Amino acid sequence: MDGKKITIIGLGGVGGYFGFKLAYQYKNNPTVKITFVARGETYARVKAEGFTLLSPEHVDPVVRPATIVNDLAQLPESDLILISVKEYDLEQVCLQIKEKIKADTLLLPLMNGVDIYERMRKIITTGVVFPACVYVASHIKEKGVVEHKGNRGKIILGKDPQKKSREPAWVVDVLKESGVDTIYKENAITDIWTKFFFIASFGLVSARYNKPIGQVHKEPEPRARVRAIMGEIQQIAVNKGITIPKNIIELTFEKASTFPYTTPTSLQLDVHTNKAHTELELFAGSIINYGGQLNFPVRETEKIYAEILQLYVN
């Protein structure tokens, strides 16, 4: 991997975990340059003390990247850019970096949502964007510190639908060398949508009722609403030509049953702690937008979206 320049934008639970692993792997390799992009207190803390990952995977929890910047205007020339920002910041970040993206720049978005690739491509028309799906149980413990529990973080990535000749081989190698469970598929879109079935339906219903995954899975009313939302997502996927298992709804319920009964969802926690920004638009907003584009009714999603907004009013 000699001579590669890798930039990580966003040091939250996801970006911090994967960014740490890359910086740690190549900390003694001067030919691989890792740059972190962070803001405010996180930038100040990491610049002064290094970035900390509390994880059973690392005995040495602190790493210092080769470079850290707090302004995207200072973004260095990069071979690979990992983007791990809040979904409501995605467009602004893309607008700020688009002039720095060259034909051979590789971008890997590590974000939830089924519309991330499309939203990026509306702004960034050059470079190569690898659609990806991420699984990692990590969160910000304090500024500059991320805590990781559970399984090793996993990234599933596929080819850019607009640049199918571009293989992500060296990207996969870099991630694997850094200890990341990395799976490459020709088409990762199915995996992205499969994850979305779970996080969107259970996220919305758990937020609406302020009930954990186990309760939503067990109780008749919230379970029925989860099923209805998944039905709308399924119709959208079919209309968009996305290949998904025919029994995706039952498979998703089976997945939910494997979580500890009291597990909350991030949307539930954010809504009921009155966070100003949440994943509501990422989940409900994208379903409603796709429904409009395809002229397909998504009444259950529209209803629960309105109900969750009302929780903020009250």
PDB file of C-alpha atoms in Angstrom, residues 14-268:
ATOM      1  CA  VAL A  14     -18.225   4.697  12.749  1.00  0.00           C
ATOM      2  CA  GLY A  15     -15.554   6.978  11.287  1.00  0.00           C
ATOM      3  CA  GLY A  16     -13.613   6.948  14.542  1.00  0.00           C
ATOM      4  CA  TYR A  17     -13.539   3.149  14.723  1.00  0.00           C
ATOM      5  CA  PHE A  18     -12.404   2.567  11.145  1.00  0.00           C
ATOM      6  CA  GLY A  19     -10.175   5.654  11.098  1.00  0.00           C
ATOM      7  CA  PHE A  20      -8.375   4.475  14.225  1.00  0.00           C
ATOM      8  CA  LYS A  21      -7.715   1.049  12.733  1.00  0.00           C
ATOM      9  CA  LEU A  22      -6.251   2.535   9.557  1.00  0.00           C
ATOM     10  CA  ALA A  23      -4.097   5.048  11.442  1.00  0.00           C
ATOM     11  CA  TYR A  24      -2.918   2.365  13.869  1.00  0.00           C
ATOM     12  CA  GLN A  25      -2.020  -0.110  11.143  1.00  0.00           C
ATOM     13  CA  TYR A  26       0.082   2.401   9.207  1.00  0.00           C
ATOM     14  CA  LYS A  27       1.439   4.549  12.054  1.00  0.00           C
ATOM     15  CA  ASN A  28       4.978   3.281  11.459  1.00  0.00           C
ATOM     16  CA  ASN A  29       4.738   3.334   7.666  1.00  0.00           C
ATOM     17  CA  PRO A  30       5.724   6.820   6.446  1.00  0.00           C
ATOM     18  CA  THR A  31       4.676   6.021   2.882  1.00  0.00           C
ATOM     19  CA  VAL A  32       1.001   5.654   3.849  1.00  0.00           C
ATOM     20  CA  LYS A  33      -0.372   8.983   5.023  1.00  0.00           C
ATOM     21  CA  ILE A  34      -3.568   9.015   7.104  1.00  0.00           C
ATOM     22  CA  THR A  35      -5.456  12.295   7.560  1.00  0.00           C
ATOM     23  CA  PHE A  36      -8.351  12.838   9.968  1.00  0.00           C
ATOM     24  CA  VAL A  37     -10.918  15.592   9.426  1.00  0.00           C
ATOM     25  CA  ALA A  38     -12.734  16.671  12.593  1.00  0.00           C
ATOM     26  CA  ARG A  39     -14.344  19.800  14.005  1.00  0.00           C
ATOM     27  CA  GLY A  40     -14.432  21.830  17.191  1.00  0.00           C
ATOM     28  CA  GLU A  41     -13.613  20.077  20.445  1.00  0.00           C
ATOM     29  CA  THR A  42     -12.915  16.760  18.718  1.00  0.00           C
ATOM     30  CA  TYR A  43     -10.279  18.392  16.521  1.00  0.00           C
ATOM     31  CA  ALA A  44      -8.653  20.136  19.493  1.00  0.00           C
ATOM     32  CA  ARG A  45      -8.580  16.971  21.616  1.00  0.00           C
ATOM     33  CA  VAL A  46      -7.198  14.714  18.888  1.00  0.00           C
ATOM     34  CA  LYS A  47      -4.582  17.256  17.833  1.00  0.00           C
ATOM     35  CA  ALA A  48      -3.391  17.609  21.435  1.00  0.00           C
ATOM     36  CA  GLU A  49      -3.736  14.070  22.777  1.00  0.00           C
ATOM     37  CA  GLY A  50      -4.352  11.732  19.848  1.00  0.00           C
ATOM     38  CA  PHE A  51      -7.504   9.748  19.047  1.00  0.00           C
ATOM     39  CA  THR A  52      -8.684   7.059  21.467  1.00  0.00           C
ATOM     40  CA  LEU A  53     -10.522   3.824  20.651  1.00  0.00           C
ATOM     41  CA  LEU A  54     -11.659   1.812  23.653  1.00  0.00           C
ATOM     42  CA  SER A  55     -11.996  -1.675  22.205  1.00  0.00           C
ATOM     43  CA  PRO A  56     -11.079  -5.240  23.182  1.00  0.00           C
ATOM     44  CA  GLU A  57      -9.328  -5.360  19.800  1.00  0.00           C
ATOM     45  CA  HIS A  58      -6.620  -2.892  20.856  1.00  0.00           C
ATOM     46  CA  VAL A  59      -4.441  -2.951  23.967  1.00  0.00           C
ATOM     47  CA  ASP A  60      -2.865   0.360  22.929  1.00  0.00           C
ATOM     48  CA  PRO A  61      -5.908   2.654  22.687  1.00  0.00           C
ATOM     49  CA  VAL A  62      -4.378   5.904  21.386  1.00  0.00           C
ATOM     50  CA  VAL A  63      -3.188   6.781  17.895  1.00  0.00           C
ATOM     51  CA  ARG A  64      -2.001   9.973  16.250  1.00  0.00           C
ATOM     52  CA  PRO A  65      -2.778  10.355  12.547  1.00  0.00           C
ATOM     53  CA  ALA A  66      -0.110  11.776  10.248  1.00  0.00           C
ATOM     54  CA  THR A  67      -2.306  14.859   9.814  1.00  0.00           C
ATOM     55  CA  ILE A  68      -5.499  16.250  11.299  1.00  0.00           C
ATOM     56  CA  VAL A  69      -7.401  19.223   9.845  1.00  0.00           C
ATOM     57  CA  ASN A  70     -10.556  21.008  10.971  1.00  0.00           C
ATOM     58  CA  ASP A  71     -11.535  22.578   7.671  1.00  0.00           C
ATOM     59  CA  LEU A  72     -12.457  20.758   4.470  1.00  0.00           C
ATOM     60  CA  ALA A  73     -10.774  23.587   2.568  1.00  0.00           C
ATOM     61  CA  GLN A  74      -7.529  22.085   3.915  1.00  0.00           C
ATOM     62  CA  LEU A  75      -8.385  18.618   2.606  1.00  0.00           C
ATOM     63  CA  PRO A  76      -5.165  17.145   1.225  1.00  0.00           C
ATOM     64  CA  GLU A  77      -4.881  15.342  -2.070  1.00  0.00           C
ATOM     65  CA  SER A  78      -6.200  11.848  -1.353  1.00  0.00           C
ATOM     66  CA  ASP A  79      -6.257   8.479  -3.079  1.00  0.00           C
ATOM     67  CA  LEU A  80      -9.091   7.268  -0.832  1.00  0.00           C
ATOM     68  CA  ILE A  81     -11.607   9.285   1.179  1.00  0.00           C
ATOM     69  CA  LEU A  82     -13.797   7.602   3.796  1.00  0.00           C
ATOM     70  CA  ILE A  83     -16.897   9.695   4.498  1.00  0.00           C
ATOM     71  CA  SER A  84     -18.603   9.068   7.824  1.00  0.00           C
ATOM     72  CA  VAL A  85     -20.682  12.116   8.685  1.00  0.00           C
ATOM     73  CA  LYS A  86     -24.237  12.623   9.888  1.00  0.00           C
ATOM     74  CA  GLU A  87     -26.629  12.205   6.984  1.00  0.00           C
ATOM     75  CA  TYR A  88     -27.855  15.799   7.284  1.00  0.00           C
ATOM     76  CA  ASP A  89     -24.262  16.991   6.674  1.00  0.00           C
ATOM     77  CA  LEU A  90     -23.684  14.830   3.586  1.00  0.00           C
ATOM     78  CA  GLU A  91     -24.626  17.362   0.904  1.00  0.00           C
ATOM     79  CA  GLN A  92     -22.611  20.148   2.529  1.00  0.00           C
ATOM     80  CA  VAL A  93     -19.542  17.922   2.809  1.00  0.00           C
ATOM     81  CA  CYS A  94     -19.857  16.823  -0.823  1.00  0.00           C
ATOM     82  CA  LEU A  95     -20.162  20.442  -1.982  1.00  0.00           C
ATOM     83  CA  GLN A  96     -17.044  21.368  -0.026  1.00  0.00           C
ATOM     84  CA  ILE A  97     -14.869  18.554  -1.381  1.00  0.00           C
ATOM     85  CA  LYS A  98     -16.153  18.155  -4.952  1.00  0.00           C
ATOM     86  CA  GLU A  99     -13.480  20.394  -6.496  1.00  0.00           C
ATOM     87  CA  LYS A 100     -10.778  18.243  -4.890  1.00  0.00           C
ATOM     88  CA  ILE A 101     -12.095  14.989  -6.360  1.00  0.00           C
ATOM     89  CA  LYS A 102     -10.101  13.822  -9.371  1.00  0.00           C
ATOM     90  CA  ALA A 103     -10.970  11.111 -11.868  1.00  0.00           C
ATOM     91  CA  ASP A 104      -9.006   8.491  -9.930  1.00  0.00           C
ATOM     92  CA  THR A 105     -10.051   9.568  -6.404  1.00  0.00           C
ATOM     93  CA  LEU A 106     -11.860   6.756  -4.569  1.00  0.00           C
ATOM     94  CA  LEU A 107     -14.672   7.549  -2.132  1.00  0.00           C
ATOM     95  CA  LEU A 108     -16.112   5.119   0.404  1.00  0.00           C
ATOM     96  CA  PRO A 109     -19.210   6.355   2.276  1.00  0.00           C
ATOM     97  CA  LEU A 110     -19.585   4.594   5.637  1.00  0.00           C
ATOM     98  CA  MET A 111     -23.154   5.651   6.339  1.00  0.00           C
ATOM     99  CA  ASN A 112     -26.623   4.252   6.853  1.00  0.00           C
ATOM    100  CA  GLY A 113     -29.336   4.733   4.252  1.00  0.00           C
ATOM    101  CA  VAL A 114     -30.305   3.503   0.809  1.00  0.00           C
ATOM    102  CA  ASP A 115     -29.984   6.868  -0.948  1.00  0.00           C
ATOM    103  CA  ILE A 116     -26.426   7.823   0.071  1.00  0.00           C
ATOM    104  CA  TYR A 117     -24.830   6.916  -3.278  1.00  0.00           C
ATOM    105  CA  GLU A 118     -27.503   8.782  -5.257  1.00  0.00           C
ATOM    106  CA  ARG A 119     -27.197  11.880  -3.077  1.00  0.00           C
ATOM    107  CA  MET A 120     -23.424  11.917  -3.435  1.00  0.00           C
ATOM    108  CA  ARG A 121     -23.557  11.444  -7.196  1.00  0.00           C
ATOM    109  CA  LYS A 122     -25.893  14.425  -7.615  1.00  0.00           C
ATOM    110  CA  ILE A 123     -23.009  16.610  -6.417  1.00  0.00           C
ATOM    111  CA  ILE A 124     -19.785  14.685  -7.073  1.00  0.00           C
ATOM    112  CA  THR A 125     -19.715  13.599 -10.718  1.00  0.00           C
ATOM    113  CA  THR A 126     -16.034  12.669 -10.894  1.00  0.00           C
ATOM    114  CA  GLY A 127     -14.074  10.033  -9.025  1.00  0.00           C
ATOM    115  CA  VAL A 128     -15.262   6.580  -7.996  1.00  0.00           C
ATOM    116  CA  VAL A 129     -17.880   6.052  -5.270  1.00  0.00           C
ATOM    117  CA  PHE A 130     -18.112   2.549  -3.821  1.00  0.00           C
ATOM    118  CA  PRO A 131     -21.580   1.870  -2.310  1.00  0.00           C
ATOM    119  CA  ALA A 132     -21.103   0.312   1.108  1.00  0.00           C
ATOM    120  CA  CYS A 133     -22.892  -1.159   4.089  1.00  0.00           C
ATOM    121  CA  VAL A 134     -21.405  -0.963   7.588  1.00  0.00           C
ATOM    122  CA  TYR A 135     -21.893  -3.003  10.745  1.00  0.00           C
ATOM    123  CA  VAL A 136     -20.141  -1.881  13.935  1.00  0.00           C
ATOM    124  CA  ALA A 137     -21.260  -1.408  17.549  1.00  0.00           C
ATOM    125  CA  SER A 138     -19.409   1.765  18.481  1.00  0.00           C
ATOM    126  CA  HIS A 139     -20.310   5.194  19.831  1.00  0.00           C
ATOM    127  CA  ILE A 140     -18.742   8.457  20.939  1.00  0.00           C
ATOM    128  CA  LYS A 141     -17.873   8.231  24.636  1.00  0.00           C
ATOM    129  CA  GLU A 142     -16.513  11.767  24.752  1.00  0.00           C
ATOM    130  CA  LYS A 143     -14.843  14.139  22.302  1.00  0.00           C
ATOM    131  CA  GLY A 144     -11.965  12.320  20.653  1.00  0.00           C
ATOM    132  CA  VAL A 145     -12.880   9.009  22.285  1.00  0.00           C
ATOM    133  CA  VAL A 146     -14.923   6.197  20.703  1.00  0.00           C
ATOM    134  CA  GLU A 147     -15.977   3.031  22.527  1.00  0.00           C
ATOM    135  CA  HIS A 148     -16.438  -0.242  20.652  1.00  0.00           C
ATOM    136  CA  LYS A 149     -18.117  -3.404  21.924  1.00  0.00           C
ATOM    137  CA  GLY A 150     -19.223  -6.637  20.330  1.00  0.00           C
ATOM    138  CA  ASN A 151     -18.149  -8.045  16.994  1.00  0.00           C
ATOM    139  CA  ARG A 152     -15.348  -6.742  14.822  1.00  0.00           C
ATOM    140  CA  GLY A 153     -16.527  -3.936  12.542  1.00  0.00           C
ATOM    141  CA  LYS A 154     -17.571  -5.062   9.068  1.00  0.00           C
ATOM    142  CA  ILE A 155     -17.757  -3.261   5.732  1.00  0.00           C
ATOM    143  CA  ILE A 156     -19.507  -4.684   2.674  1.00  0.00           C
ATOM    144  CA  LEU A 157     -18.631  -2.722  -0.461  1.00  0.00           C
ATOM    145  CA  GLY A 158     -19.337  -3.059  -4.142  1.00  0.00           C
ATOM    146  CA  LYS A 159     -18.533  -1.494  -7.496  1.00  0.00           C
ATOM    147  CA  ASP A 160     -19.544   2.014  -8.470  1.00  0.00           C
ATOM    148  CA  PRO A 161     -22.597   1.506 -10.742  1.00  0.00           C
ATOM    149  CA  GLN A 162     -21.264   4.316 -12.968  1.00  0.00           C
ATOM    150  CA  LYS A 163     -17.657   3.078 -13.027  1.00  0.00           C
ATOM    151  CA  LYS A 164     -17.935  -0.695 -13.124  1.00  0.00           C
ATOM    152  CA  SER A 165     -14.447  -1.114 -14.569  1.00  0.00           C
ATOM    153  CA  ARG A 166     -12.883   0.293 -11.396  1.00  0.00           C
ATOM    154  CA  GLU A 167     -12.053  -2.465  -8.933  1.00  0.00           C
ATOM    155  CA  PRO A 168     -11.650  -1.634  -5.220  1.00  0.00           C
ATOM    156  CA  ALA A 169      -8.939  -4.289  -4.772  1.00  0.00           C
ATOM    157  CA  TRP A 170      -6.339  -2.176  -2.956  1.00  0.00           C
ATOM    158  CA  VAL A 171      -9.058  -0.580  -0.789  1.00  0.00           C
ATOM    159  CA  VAL A 172     -10.164  -4.036   0.349  1.00  0.00           C
ATOM    160  CA  ASP A 173      -6.524  -4.958   1.029  1.00  0.00           C
ATOM    161  CA  VAL A 174      -5.947  -1.807   3.111  1.00  0.00           C
ATOM    162  CA  LEU A 175      -9.042  -2.445   5.212  1.00  0.00           C
ATOM    163  CA  LYS A 176      -8.232  -6.121   5.737  1.00  0.00           C
ATOM    164  CA  GLU A 177      -4.643  -5.305   6.687  1.00  0.00           C
ATOM    165  CA  SER A 178      -6.077  -2.917   9.294  1.00  0.00           C
ATOM    166  CA  GLY A 179      -8.137  -5.691  10.875  1.00  0.00           C
ATOM    167  CA  VAL A 180     -11.478  -4.754   9.347  1.00  0.00           C
ATOM    168  CA  ASP A 181     -13.837  -7.571   8.334  1.00  0.00           C
ATOM    169  CA  THR A 182     -14.192  -6.552   4.682  1.00  0.00           C
ATOM    170  CA  ILE A 183     -16.411  -8.204   2.087  1.00  0.00           C
ATOM    171  CA  TYR A 184     -16.296  -7.205  -1.577  1.00  0.00           C
ATOM    172  CA  LYS A 185     -19.242  -7.941  -3.845  1.00  0.00           C
ATOM    173  CA  GLU A 186     -19.874  -6.948  -7.434  1.00  0.00           C
ATOM    174  CA  ASN A 187     -23.129  -5.420  -6.226  1.00  0.00           C
ATOM    175  CA  ALA A 188     -23.488  -4.280  -2.612  1.00  0.00           C
ATOM    176  CA  ILE A 189     -26.854  -2.598  -3.190  1.00  0.00           C
ATOM    177  CA  THR A 190     -28.772  -5.679  -2.016  1.00  0.00           C
ATOM    178  CA  ASP A 191     -26.875  -5.645   1.293  1.00  0.00           C
ATOM    179  CA  ILE A 192     -27.524  -1.930   1.762  1.00  0.00           C
ATOM    180  CA  TRP A 193     -31.264  -2.412   1.260  1.00  0.00           C
ATOM    181  CA  THR A 194     -31.356  -5.541   3.435  1.00  0.00           C
ATOM    182  CA  LYS A 195     -29.897  -3.568   6.331  1.00  0.00           C
ATOM    183  CA  PHE A 196     -32.296  -0.698   5.640  1.00  0.00           C
ATOM    184  CA  PHE A 197     -35.329  -2.968   6.066  1.00  0.00           C
ATOM    185  CA  PHE A 198     -34.290  -3.483   9.670  1.00  0.00           C
ATOM    186  CA  ILE A 199     -32.901  -0.114  10.726  1.00  0.00           C
ATOM    187  CA  ALA A 200     -35.689   1.928   9.119  1.00  0.00           C
ATOM    188  CA  SER A 201     -38.714  -0.107  10.196  1.00  0.00           C
ATOM    189  CA  PHE A 202     -37.598  -0.873  13.749  1.00  0.00           C
ATOM    190  CA  GLY A 203     -36.025   2.562  14.117  1.00  0.00           C
ATOM    191  CA  LEU A 204     -39.230   4.383  13.200  1.00  0.00           C
ATOM    192  CA  VAL A 205     -41.547   2.228  15.295  1.00  0.00           C
ATOM    193  CA  SER A 206     -39.263   2.157  18.333  1.00  0.00           C
ATOM    194  CA  ALA A 207     -39.010   5.948  18.154  1.00  0.00           C
ATOM    195  CA  ARG A 208     -42.773   6.359  17.826  1.00  0.00           C
ATOM    196  CA  TYR A 209     -43.563   4.229  20.907  1.00  0.00           C
ATOM    197  CA  ASN A 210     -40.291   4.716  22.818  1.00  0.00           C
ATOM    198  CA  LYS A 211     -39.994   0.954  23.137  1.00  0.00           C
ATOM    199  CA  PRO A 212     -36.902  -1.240  22.642  1.00  0.00           C
ATOM    200  CA  ILE A 213     -36.444  -3.695  19.801  1.00  0.00           C
ATOM    201  CA  GLY A 214     -37.671  -6.683  21.835  1.00  0.00           C
ATOM    202  CA  GLN A 215     -40.929  -5.000  22.790  1.00  0.00           C
ATOM    203  CA  VAL A 216     -41.556  -3.761  19.257  1.00  0.00           C
ATOM    204  CA  HIS A 217     -40.922  -7.276  17.976  1.00  0.00           C
ATOM    205  CA  LYS A 218     -43.270  -8.887  20.512  1.00  0.00           C
ATOM    206  CA  GLU A 219     -46.265  -6.551  20.908  1.00  0.00           C
ATOM    207  CA  PRO A 220     -49.013  -6.805  18.255  1.00  0.00           C
ATOM    208  CA  GLU A 221     -49.518  -3.119  17.372  1.00  0.00           C
ATOM    209  CA  PRO A 222     -45.889  -2.027  16.924  1.00  0.00           C
ATOM    210  CA  ARG A 223     -45.053  -5.339  15.225  1.00  0.00           C
ATOM    211  CA  ALA A 224     -47.870  -4.795  12.723  1.00  0.00           C
ATOM    212  CA  ARG A 225     -46.588  -1.305  11.966  1.00  0.00           C
ATOM    213  CA  VAL A 226     -43.059  -2.616  11.435  1.00  0.00           C
ATOM    214  CA  ARG A 227     -44.475  -5.154   8.974  1.00  0.00           C
ATOM    215  CA  ALA A 228     -46.437  -2.453   7.134  1.00  0.00           C
ATOM    216  CA  ILE A 229     -43.390  -0.202   6.788  1.00  0.00           C
ATOM    217  CA  MET A 230     -41.285  -3.115   5.558  1.00  0.00           C
ATOM    218  CA  GLY A 231     -44.015  -3.878   3.033  1.00  0.00           C
ATOM    219  CA  GLU A 232     -43.700  -0.344   1.658  1.00  0.00           C
ATOM    220  CA  ILE A 233     -39.905  -0.607   1.497  1.00  0.00           C
ATOM    221  CA  GLN A 234     -40.265  -3.933  -0.309  1.00  0.00           C
ATOM    222  CA  GLN A 235     -42.557  -2.443  -2.945  1.00  0.00           C
ATOM    223  CA  ILE A 236     -40.102   0.407  -3.521  1.00  0.00           C
ATOM    224  CA  ALA A 237     -37.178  -2.010  -3.844  1.00  0.00           C
ATOM    225  CA  VAL A 238     -39.089  -4.161  -6.335  1.00  0.00           C
ATOM    226  CA  ASN A 239     -40.080  -1.090  -8.363  1.00  0.00           C
ATOM    227  CA  LYS A 240     -36.462   0.082  -8.414  1.00  0.00           C
ATOM    228  CA  GLY A 241     -35.256  -3.311  -9.618  1.00  0.00           C
ATOM    229  CA  ILE A 242     -33.322  -4.062  -6.422  1.00  0.00           C
ATOM    230  CA  THR A 243     -32.709  -7.780  -5.904  1.00  0.00           C
ATOM    231  CA  ILE A 244     -33.857  -8.771  -2.409  1.00  0.00           C
ATOM    232  CA  PRO A 245     -34.969 -12.092  -0.888  1.00  0.00           C
ATOM    233  CA  LYS A 246     -38.693 -12.747  -1.302  1.00  0.00           C
ATOM    234  CA  ASN A 247     -38.943 -13.527   2.410  1.00  0.00           C
ATOM    235  CA  ILE A 248     -37.038 -10.388   3.438  1.00  0.00           C
ATOM    236  CA  ILE A 249     -39.725  -9.344   5.943  1.00  0.00           C
ATOM    237  CA  GLU A 250     -39.595 -12.625   7.852  1.00  0.00           C
ATOM    238  CA  LEU A 251     -35.799 -12.644   7.683  1.00  0.00           C
ATOM    239  CA  THR A 252     -35.789  -9.155   9.201  1.00  0.00           C
ATOM    240  CA  PHE A 253     -38.074 -10.225  12.048  1.00  0.00           C
ATOM    241  CA  GLU A 254     -35.740 -13.177  12.667  1.00  0.00           C
ATOM    242  CA  LYS A 255     -32.800 -10.787  12.854  1.00  0.00           C
ATOM    243  CA  ALA A 256     -34.648  -8.565  15.339  1.00  0.00           C
ATOM    244  CA  SER A 257     -35.294 -11.569  17.567  1.00  0.00           C
ATOM    245  CA  THR A 258     -31.538 -12.045  18.049  1.00  0.00           C
ATOM    246  CA  PHE A 259     -31.121  -8.684  19.816  1.00  0.00           C
ATOM    247  CA  PRO A 260     -31.328  -8.411  23.606  1.00  0.00           C
ATOM    248  CA  TYR A 261     -34.946  -7.546  24.492  1.00  0.00           C
ATOM    249  CA  THR A 262     -34.120  -4.116  25.932  1.00  0.00           C
ATOM    250  CA  THR A 263     -31.930  -2.904  23.042  1.00  0.00           C
ATOM    251  CA  PRO A 264     -32.970   0.622  22.000  1.00  0.00           C
ATOM    252  CA  THR A 265     -32.474   2.042  18.511  1.00  0.00           C
ATOM    253  CA  SER A 266     -30.437   5.164  17.863  1.00  0.00           C
ATOM    254  CA  LEU A 267     -33.463   6.976  16.418  1.00  0.00           C
ATOM    255  CA  GLN A 268     -35.491   6.121  19.520  1.00  0.00           C
TER     256      GLN A 268
END
